Amino acid sequence: MPIAVRWLLAAALLLAVTPASAQTPAPPVPAAPPVPRAWKTGDEAAAIERRIDDLIARMTLEEKVGQLNLWGRGDEFRMEWVEQGRTGAVMNFVTPSEIVAVQQHAARSRLRIPPIIALDAINGFATYMPQPLGQAATFNPRLVELASYWSAREARAVGINWTFAPMIDMTRDARWGRVMEGAGEDVHLASILAAVRTIGYHRGGLATSAKHYIGYGEAESGRDYNSVWIPVSKLWDYHMPPFQASLAAGVFTVMTSLSAMNGIASTADRHLVADLLKGQLGFRGFVVSDFESVKELIAHGQAADGSDAVRRAFGAGIDMDMMAGLYDAHLARLVRDGAIPEAAVNDSVRRVLRVKMHMGLFEEAPYDPALARRDLGTAEARAASLEVAREAVILLRNERGILPFKPSVRSVAVIGSLATHQADWQYTENAGLPRVISPRLTDALAAILGSRVRVTSAPAFATHCSLAAGDTAGAVATARAADVAVVMLGEDCEQYGEGTSRAHLDLPAHQQALLDAVIATGKPVVVIMHTSRPFVLTRFIDRVAAVIQAFHLGTEGRTAIAEVLTGRTNPSGKLPMTFPRATGQVPIYYDRLPTGRPRIKNFRYETGYLDESMEPLFPFGFGLSFSRFSFDQLALASASVPRSGTVAGSVRLTNAAGPAGQEVVQVYVRQRVGERSRPVRQLKFFQKVAVAAGGTQTVSFSIPVQSLGYHDDAGRYVVEPGTYDIFVGGDSNAALTASITVTE
Ligand code: BGC
């Protein structure tokens, strides 16, 4: 959500506030799960099409256009428009009374078509789950599904029925502020998670929107909204698979991108939307523009004025106009003038009504505001938040086993307002709805360590939302007086998501200065990076005892971090993105193509940099555990396999030292020789496996040979015979290797 809209929302909510109830805890009433959203099939689906025929036959042109408008909270919006049939969908209403009003107005409209009520319910509404990038770090699809389920279920409790999620844009560029909304750099992981997120939101009672179609994450130089250039082969191999996975999982709608790909704005790209998505891929839901992206066709230089923008966007296959108001202003006239056939409008209306009917909106009872009290901030949601966060914590460094804290540690200094302040930014803020407070790290630590260990704190920055420099001297003194200093650094509340690109990925100067001063005390330092993207840790990594990476982990994130610090949880998170040594290496990713001059002898005429290694600081898939895992006995079921077959094998995983723990078995594949260069390795299988202390597990894997191919420049998929190398291990540098021949 743009910051301006977020601000507007907060201001409007302030007016609806019921101060006395702001802190009221949710009553512990067990809640019945919502009915999952799902496409109907067979006779039911056929009956829906007949019902749509009947409805469309009774609609005026204005009522049809009304179904294609998505309006929301803002200066212009009038609730009467819902009653007039002028808008079939609304967004950004989050108080139960407003939702009831929207529904009542729709019920008074001539045809009583129920509204779709939308919100960016991404990783929470009252109880927050880790950000999607943090969810991806679990490498655990079950937990990602669970996080989506609870995010949906809480939004559902205030009457929302459509989420603008999952965001499944692929990106390899940490400068782009929206990396936190996706699943990281790897297309295999991202595709699996795109599917489970879609399913989880549906199970929680929301319809979904796969976004942003397509290529938004390739924004040149990581600058949000910038142009993207994607060749056909890369489009199909890298950007399409998560969308195909979400479509296969039954996503209801697709949102276009704000950007232009190969010189054509996605919202005006007929080939991408009408031909490919609705035609070739057979998508039968509706396509919604992004926020005002119909109007932005003018700024893109692809439409002369509002009317022209409608002609371009509607002609490209965009069924619904989000917030631009241009379909409302021009579409009916364009139809009357013969510039747009009414049959095309009917097709778009059919798609919107189809989604509404398959969602079950026509049969649904009016929203009951009691749900908000019952279903927000429940103990179950908090437990889910903790369960996901535990596996999302990534341990990047742990020198001389500083973590978990030894019994000899008698005092811990916690530094940084991200750790020492409560956090509670959420949609329910000021809305008179139950608020869910995220505990301070200090409190979470003290609760585990008890009176045996003294936990002291120093905020060092202004507030938990603004990391402007604060009392550095006080922080240093606090560190000096303790056995260990835990320093939480990172990004402000508003420094992630849309419009937050960075040109520098190092710590801001005053954070680095604070850290240097704490390191200078000589106390062992544990750094917690609370960021929404990979940062460059090179300037301090060798000078601190431990580093934990936490991608905004949600309501229970700091509890999970405290559990890791104290050993109550053995970390198992893995990096879903490569961590660079320097911003100048970005985009840096593991599944790169080889060059004709690989780095072997380290001399000038090999690929690399004059002033930096070409290796990342931490590779994709990396994350430490308190256990020491080792892999051996890699065995393939056969030395050769036909193209129609499966690469089957197994590997032994041993928990050689330390407590019981979980390791992510990662299997990468490289095609040695092909018609075109193939990536140096690509993840094709992963599985999180629990192993008892000192125990072993034999883990089997199977990879369909059909998944080892690629697309050529004409978009044809090819799987070539030849030798394929297999690499198995706990990160993308996996060293255990075998090879297999794929035959015709
Ligand atoms: C974002 C979308 C979001 C929409 C509605 C846009 O600016 O790009 O991802 O769903 O706003 O809030």
mmCIF file of C-alpha atoms and ligand atoms in Angstrom, residues 1-2 5 91-92 120 164 167 178 181 211-212 216 225 255 258 290-291 322 498, ligand 1:
data_model
loop_
_atom_site.group_PDB
_atom_site.id
_atom_site.type_symbol
_atom_site.label_atom_id
_atom_site.label_comp_id
_atom_site.label_asym_id
_atom_site.label_seq_id
_atom_site.Cartn_x
_atom_site.Cartn_y
_atom_site.Cartn_z
ATOM 1 C CA MET A 1 0.000 0.000 0.000
ATOM 2 C CA PRO A 2 1.428 3.413 -0.834
ATOM 3 C CA VAL A 5 -2.844 5.693 1.438
ATOM 4 C CA MET A 91 -10.754 -1.561 -1.009
ATOM 5 C CA ASN A 92 -9.020 -0.338 2.136
ATOM 6 C CA ASP A 120 -3.484 -5.922 1.164
ATOM 7 C CA PHE A 164 -4.034 -8.485 -2.941
ATOM 8 C CA MET A 167 2.966 -11.252 -4.413
ATOM 9 C CA ARG A 178 9.581 -5.176 -2.361
ATOM 10 C CA GLU A 181 6.794 -9.485 -0.220
ATOM 11 C CA LYS A 211 0.698 -10.098 -8.512
ATOM 12 C CA HIS A 212 2.313 -8.289 -10.204
ATOM 13 C CA TYR A 216 7.989 -6.132 -11.727
ATOM 14 C CA TYR A 225 8.558 1.155 -10.975
ATOM 15 C CA MET A 255 -3.023 -7.985 -10.810
ATOM 16 C CA LEU A 258 3.026 -0.910 -12.434
ATOM 17 C CA ASP A 290 -2.589 -2.029 -10.003
ATOM 18 C CA PHE A 291 -3.260 1.186 -8.073
ATOM 19 C CA MET A 322 -8.185 -0.033 -9.426
ATOM 20 C CA GLU A 498 6.639 -0.256 -2.147
HETATM 21 C C1 BGC B 1 0.739 -1.916 -4.975
HETATM 22 C C2 BGC B 1 -0.060 -3.190 -4.943
HETATM 23 C C3 BGC B 1 -1.168 -3.073 -3.923
HETATM 24 C C4 BGC B 1 -2.029 -1.872 -4.263
HETATM 25 C C5 BGC B 1 -3.194 -1.684 -3.327
HETATM 26 C C6 BGC B 1 -0.160 -0.715 -5.154
HETATM 27 O O1 BGC B 1 0.531 0.495 -5.058
HETATM 28 O O2 BGC B 1 1.698 -1.987 -6.015
HETATM 29 O O3 BGC B 1 0.775 -4.283 -4.665
HETATM 30 O O4 BGC B 1 -1.925 -4.247 -3.909
HETATM 31 O O5 BGC B 1 -1.207 -0.711 -4.219
HETATM 32 O O6 BGC B 1 -2.816 -1.276 -2.076
#
